Amino acid sequence: MTESRLVIRDATTADRAGIEAVEAAAFGAEGELIVTLLRELERDCRASLVAEVDGRIVGHVQLNLSWLDAPTSLVQVAVLSPLAVLPERQGTGIGTVLVASALVRAEADGWPMVFLEGDPGYYASRGFRPARPLGFAAPSDRIPGDAFQVALLSSAREWMRGRLVYCDAFWRHDCVGLRPPIED
């Protein structure tokens, strides 16, 4: 029996169907919304990476252009979203490798920082820290406490603090933070 090998590589246009299948499966009931968001993020996408095992796409991560509204100027920053791994492959380290690869790419491309909304229990060991205590304001008050996170890279400077401003696609699809349940 041959051993399967994980390959992380840049996504191509030919990967679109495979990426969308991974995103839909990983996000379950919200999968269709995430696939729609992903399509609209193409304009702001700065890096899209896939994880392959035996030629099959099993994971995906993307870095998207957004801005930090710092006191002296707008700073271009990256937002890591979405991150997805096929449900049957979750817990095998693929997500960890994708996040690490995205951070390596962000560093190589000169991004000062990478933001995300996510589970601090997952992302804390993967290079992210709660952003608010570091002087960053979330793009919405609906983003719960420590879910608003940042990885500071080598080109980050102390003056680069302020509010994160997401690109339009996140707002257009209401994919920012959590909305409380509506009571009648």
mmCIF file of C-alpha atoms in Angstrom:
data_model
loop_
_atom_site.group_PDB
_atom_site.id
_atom_site.type_symbol
_atom_site.label_atom_id
_atom_site.label_comp_id
_atom_site.label_asym_id
_atom_site.label_seq_id
_atom_site.Cartn_x
_atom_site.Cartn_y
_atom_site.Cartn_z
ATOM 1 C CA MET A 1 0.000 0.000 0.000
ATOM 2 C CA THR A 2 1.355 3.446 -0.924
ATOM 3 C CA GLU A 3 1.438 6.248 1.605
ATOM 4 C CA SER A 4 -0.637 9.338 0.818
ATOM 5 C CA ARG A 5 1.270 12.601 0.642
ATOM 6 C CA LEU A 6 -0.112 16.023 1.519
ATOM 7 C CA VAL A 7 0.711 18.732 -1.021
ATOM 8 C CA ILE A 8 0.053 22.433 -0.415
ATOM 9 C CA ARG A 9 0.045 24.550 -3.561
ATOM 10 C CA ASP A 10 -1.380 27.700 -5.109
ATOM 11 C CA ALA A 11 -4.934 27.272 -6.305
ATOM 12 C CA THR A 12 -5.644 27.598 -10.022
ATOM 13 C CA THR A 13 -8.855 28.425 -11.859
ATOM 14 C CA ALA A 14 -9.173 24.707 -12.636
ATOM 15 C CA ASP A 15 -9.481 24.081 -8.866
ATOM 16 C CA ARG A 16 -12.661 26.131 -8.431
ATOM 17 C CA ALA A 17 -15.111 23.190 -8.328
ATOM 18 C CA GLY A 18 -12.903 21.248 -5.913
ATOM 19 C CA ILE A 19 -12.463 24.252 -3.621
ATOM 20 C CA GLU A 20 -16.189 24.964 -3.618
ATOM 21 C CA ALA A 21 -16.938 21.324 -2.799
ATOM 22 C CA VAL A 22 -14.553 21.452 0.186
ATOM 23 C CA GLU A 23 -16.030 24.736 1.437
ATOM 24 C CA ALA A 24 -19.624 23.491 1.079
ATOM 25 C CA ALA A 25 -18.867 20.237 2.902
ATOM 26 C CA ALA A 26 -16.836 21.868 5.681
ATOM 27 C CA PHE A 27 -19.382 24.589 6.460
ATOM 28 C CA GLY A 28 -22.475 22.369 6.357
ATOM 29 C CA ALA A 29 -25.666 24.440 6.550
ATOM 30 C CA GLU A 30 -23.700 27.642 5.845
ATOM 31 C CA GLY A 31 -21.792 26.058 2.952
ATOM 32 C CA GLU A 32 -23.807 27.706 0.187
ATOM 33 C CA LEU A 33 -23.304 31.154 1.739
ATOM 34 C CA ILE A 34 -19.547 30.552 2.089
ATOM 35 C CA VAL A 35 -19.274 29.424 -1.541
ATOM 36 C CA THR A 36 -21.101 32.588 -2.653
ATOM 37 C CA LEU A 37 -18.812 34.693 -0.455
ATOM 38 C CA LEU A 38 -15.754 32.921 -1.866
ATOM 39 C CA ARG A 39 -16.808 33.735 -5.439
ATOM 40 C CA GLU A 40 -17.200 37.404 -4.573
ATOM 41 C CA LEU A 41 -13.881 37.511 -2.737
ATOM 42 C CA GLU A 42 -12.027 36.750 -5.976
ATOM 43 C CA ARG A 43 -11.463 40.469 -6.579
ATOM 44 C CA ASP A 44 -9.862 40.910 -3.156
ATOM 45 C CA CYS A 45 -8.087 37.534 -2.991
ATOM 46 C CA ARG A 46 -4.330 37.861 -2.652
ATOM 47 C CA ALA A 47 -3.483 34.189 -2.072
ATOM 48 C CA SER A 48 -5.500 31.005 -2.369
ATOM 49 C CA LEU A 49 -3.916 27.719 -1.316
ATOM 50 C CA VAL A 50 -5.203 24.179 -1.619
ATOM 51 C CA ALA A 51 -4.265 21.010 0.206
ATOM 52 C CA GLU A 52 -4.205 17.881 -1.943
ATOM 53 C CA VAL A 53 -3.942 14.226 -1.041
ATOM 54 C CA ASP A 54 -3.538 11.811 -3.937
ATOM 55 C CA GLY A 55 -4.513 14.557 -6.386
ATOM 56 C CA ARG A 56 -7.777 15.336 -4.590
ATOM 57 C CA ILE A 57 -8.402 18.746 -3.007
ATOM 58 C CA VAL A 58 -9.093 18.170 0.698
ATOM 59 C CA GLY A 59 -8.555 21.668 2.092
ATOM 60 C CA HIS A 60 -8.430 25.340 1.200
ATOM 61 C CA VAL A 61 -7.362 28.645 2.743
ATOM 62 C CA GLN A 62 -7.482 32.156 1.373
ATOM 63 C CA LEU A 63 -5.926 35.537 2.171
ATOM 64 C CA ASN A 64 -8.001 38.575 1.225
ATOM 65 C CA LEU A 65 -7.161 42.261 1.034
ATOM 66 C CA SER A 66 -8.635 44.459 3.752
ATOM 67 C CA TRP A 67 -7.442 47.617 5.528
ATOM 68 C CA LEU A 68 -6.396 48.812 8.913
ATOM 69 C CA ASP A 69 -7.593 52.346 9.645
ATOM 70 C CA ALA A 70 -4.444 53.463 11.482
ATOM 71 C CA PRO A 71 -4.073 57.032 12.824
ATOM 72 C CA THR A 72 -1.753 58.201 10.035
ATOM 73 C CA SER A 73 -3.023 56.214 7.032
ATOM 74 C CA LEU A 74 -4.878 53.176 5.767
ATOM 75 C CA VAL A 75 -2.671 50.076 5.851
ATOM 76 C CA GLN A 76 -3.315 47.132 3.571
ATOM 77 C CA VAL A 77 -3.640 43.947 5.617
ATOM 78 C CA ALA A 78 -4.705 40.384 4.936
ATOM 79 C CA VAL A 79 -7.740 38.567 6.299
ATOM 80 C CA LEU A 80 -7.527 34.786 6.475
ATOM 81 C CA SER A 81 -10.928 33.538 5.365
ATOM 82 C CA PRO A 82 -12.175 31.015 4.652
ATOM 83 C CA LEU A 83 -10.278 28.018 5.992
ATOM 84 C CA ALA A 84 -11.887 24.675 5.242
ATOM 85 C CA VAL A 85 -10.980 20.986 5.361
ATOM 86 C CA LEU A 86 -13.218 18.128 4.245
ATOM 87 C CA PRO A 87 -15.055 16.786 7.314
ATOM 88 C CA GLU A 88 -13.532 13.305 6.974
ATOM 89 C CA ARG A 89 -10.033 14.869 6.950
ATOM 90 C CA GLN A 90 -10.529 17.272 9.871
ATOM 91 C CA GLY A 91 -8.352 16.607 12.893
ATOM 92 C CA THR A 92 -5.477 15.260 10.780
ATOM 93 C CA GLY A 93 -3.362 18.423 10.747
ATOM 94 C CA ILE A 94 -4.327 19.672 7.289
ATOM 95 C CA GLY A 95 -5.853 22.878 8.657
ATOM 96 C CA THR A 96 -2.724 23.542 10.706
ATOM 97 C CA VAL A 97 -0.521 23.136 7.634
ATOM 98 C CA LEU A 98 -2.805 25.406 5.590
ATOM 99 C CA VAL A 99 -2.729 28.149 8.241
ATOM 100 C CA ALA A 100 1.073 27.891 8.514
ATOM 101 C CA SER A 101 1.401 28.036 4.730
ATOM 102 C CA ALA A 102 -0.871 31.084 4.559
ATOM 103 C CA LEU A 103 1.251 32.879 7.173
ATOM 104 C CA VAL A 104 4.449 32.019 5.295
ATOM 105 C CA ARG A 105 2.881 33.408 2.109
ATOM 106 C CA ALA A 106 1.683 36.563 3.891
ATOM 107 C CA GLU A 107 5.183 37.143 5.281
ATOM 108 C CA ALA A 108 6.795 36.566 1.872
ATOM 109 C CA ASP A 109 4.326 38.952 0.241
ATOM 110 C CA GLY A 110 5.109 41.683 2.785
ATOM 111 C CA TRP A 111 1.800 41.838 4.655
ATOM 112 C CA PRO A 112 2.290 43.431 8.081
ATOM 113 C CA MET A 113 -0.446 41.360 9.708
ATOM 114 C CA VAL A 114 -3.149 38.780 9.119
ATOM 115 C CA PHE A 115 -6.542 39.021 10.826
ATOM 116 C CA LEU A 116 -9.324 36.487 11.241
ATOM 117 C CA GLU A 117 -12.509 35.682 13.106
ATOM 118 C CA GLY A 118 -12.293 32.261 14.666
ATOM 119 C CA ASP A 119 -11.973 29.972 17.633
ATOM 120 C CA PRO A 120 -9.059 31.161 19.797
ATOM 121 C CA GLY A 121 -8.683 27.605 21.076
ATOM 122 C CA TYR A 122 -7.742 26.567 17.542
ATOM 123 C CA TYR A 123 -5.845 29.579 16.243
ATOM 124 C CA ALA A 124 -3.821 30.526 19.362
ATOM 125 C CA SER A 125 -1.391 27.656 18.804
ATOM 126 C CA ARG A 126 -1.139 28.569 15.125
ATOM 127 C CA GLY A 127 0.329 32.059 15.507
ATOM 128 C CA PHE A 128 -2.738 34.204 16.263
ATOM 129 C CA ARG A 129 -3.484 36.318 19.335
ATOM 130 C CA PRO A 130 -6.543 38.249 20.499
ATOM 131 C CA ALA A 131 -6.399 41.529 18.556
ATOM 132 C CA ARG A 132 -8.244 43.908 20.894
ATOM 133 C CA PRO A 133 -5.627 43.888 23.702
ATOM 134 C CA LEU A 134 -2.998 44.735 21.064
ATOM 135 C CA GLY A 135 -4.784 47.964 20.081
ATOM 136 C CA PHE A 136 -6.962 46.746 17.218
ATOM 137 C CA ALA A 137 -10.688 47.374 16.899
ATOM 138 C CA ALA A 138 -12.909 44.791 15.253
ATOM 139 C CA PRO A 139 -14.856 45.789 12.144
ATOM 140 C CA SER A 140 -18.070 45.044 14.057
ATOM 141 C CA ASP A 141 -19.126 44.805 17.684
ATOM 142 C CA ARG A 142 -20.810 41.520 16.723
ATOM 143 C CA ILE A 143 -17.442 39.749 16.636
ATOM 144 C CA PRO A 144 -17.178 37.988 19.992
ATOM 145 C CA GLY A 145 -14.280 38.891 22.324
ATOM 146 C CA ASP A 146 -11.246 36.767 21.574
ATOM 147 C CA ALA A 147 -12.612 35.540 18.211
ATOM 148 C CA PHE A 148 -11.116 38.696 16.650
ATOM 149 C CA GLN A 149 -7.472 37.673 16.205
ATOM 150 C CA VAL A 150 -4.283 38.801 14.534
ATOM 151 C CA ALA A 151 -0.900 37.387 13.581
ATOM 152 C CA LEU A 152 1.713 40.151 13.549
ATOM 153 C CA LEU A 153 4.368 39.673 10.865
ATOM 154 C CA SER A 154 7.839 41.171 10.518
ATOM 155 C CA SER A 155 6.740 44.306 8.641
ATOM 156 C CA ALA A 156 4.198 45.277 11.340
ATOM 157 C CA ARG A 157 5.018 48.541 13.088
ATOM 158 C CA GLU A 158 3.853 49.864 16.457
ATOM 159 C CA TRP A 159 1.922 52.752 14.845
ATOM 160 C CA MET A 160 -0.134 50.237 12.859
ATOM 161 C CA ARG A 161 -3.064 50.087 15.259
ATOM 162 C CA GLY A 162 -6.705 50.941 14.693
ATOM 163 C CA ARG A 163 -9.899 49.480 13.273
ATOM 164 C CA LEU A 164 -9.915 46.625 10.770
ATOM 165 C CA VAL A 165 -12.012 47.459 7.712
ATOM 166 C CA TYR A 166 -13.182 44.383 5.821
ATOM 167 C CA CYS A 167 -13.486 44.361 2.055
ATOM 168 C CA ASP A 168 -17.029 44.750 0.687
ATOM 169 C CA ALA A 169 -17.834 41.070 0.106
ATOM 170 C CA PHE A 170 -17.879 40.300 3.847
ATOM 171 C CA TRP A 171 -20.450 43.056 4.409
ATOM 172 C CA ARG A 172 -22.532 42.324 1.320
ATOM 173 C CA HIS A 173 -23.147 38.776 2.560
ATOM 174 C CA ASP A 174 -23.432 39.667 6.247
ATOM 175 C CA CYS A 175 -20.452 37.443 7.053
ATOM 176 C CA VAL A 176 -19.172 39.586 9.903
ATOM 177 C CA GLY A 177 -19.502 38.423 13.488
ATOM 178 C CA LEU A 178 -22.630 36.844 14.899
ATOM 179 C CA ARG A 179 -26.187 38.134 14.835
ATOM 180 C CA PRO A 180 -28.152 37.468 18.029
ATOM 181 C CA PRO A 181 -31.352 35.430 17.697
ATOM 182 C CA ILE A 182 -34.421 37.560 17.187
ATOM 183 C CA GLU A 183 -37.118 37.120 19.789
ATOM 184 C CA ASP A 184 -40.739 37.865 18.914
#
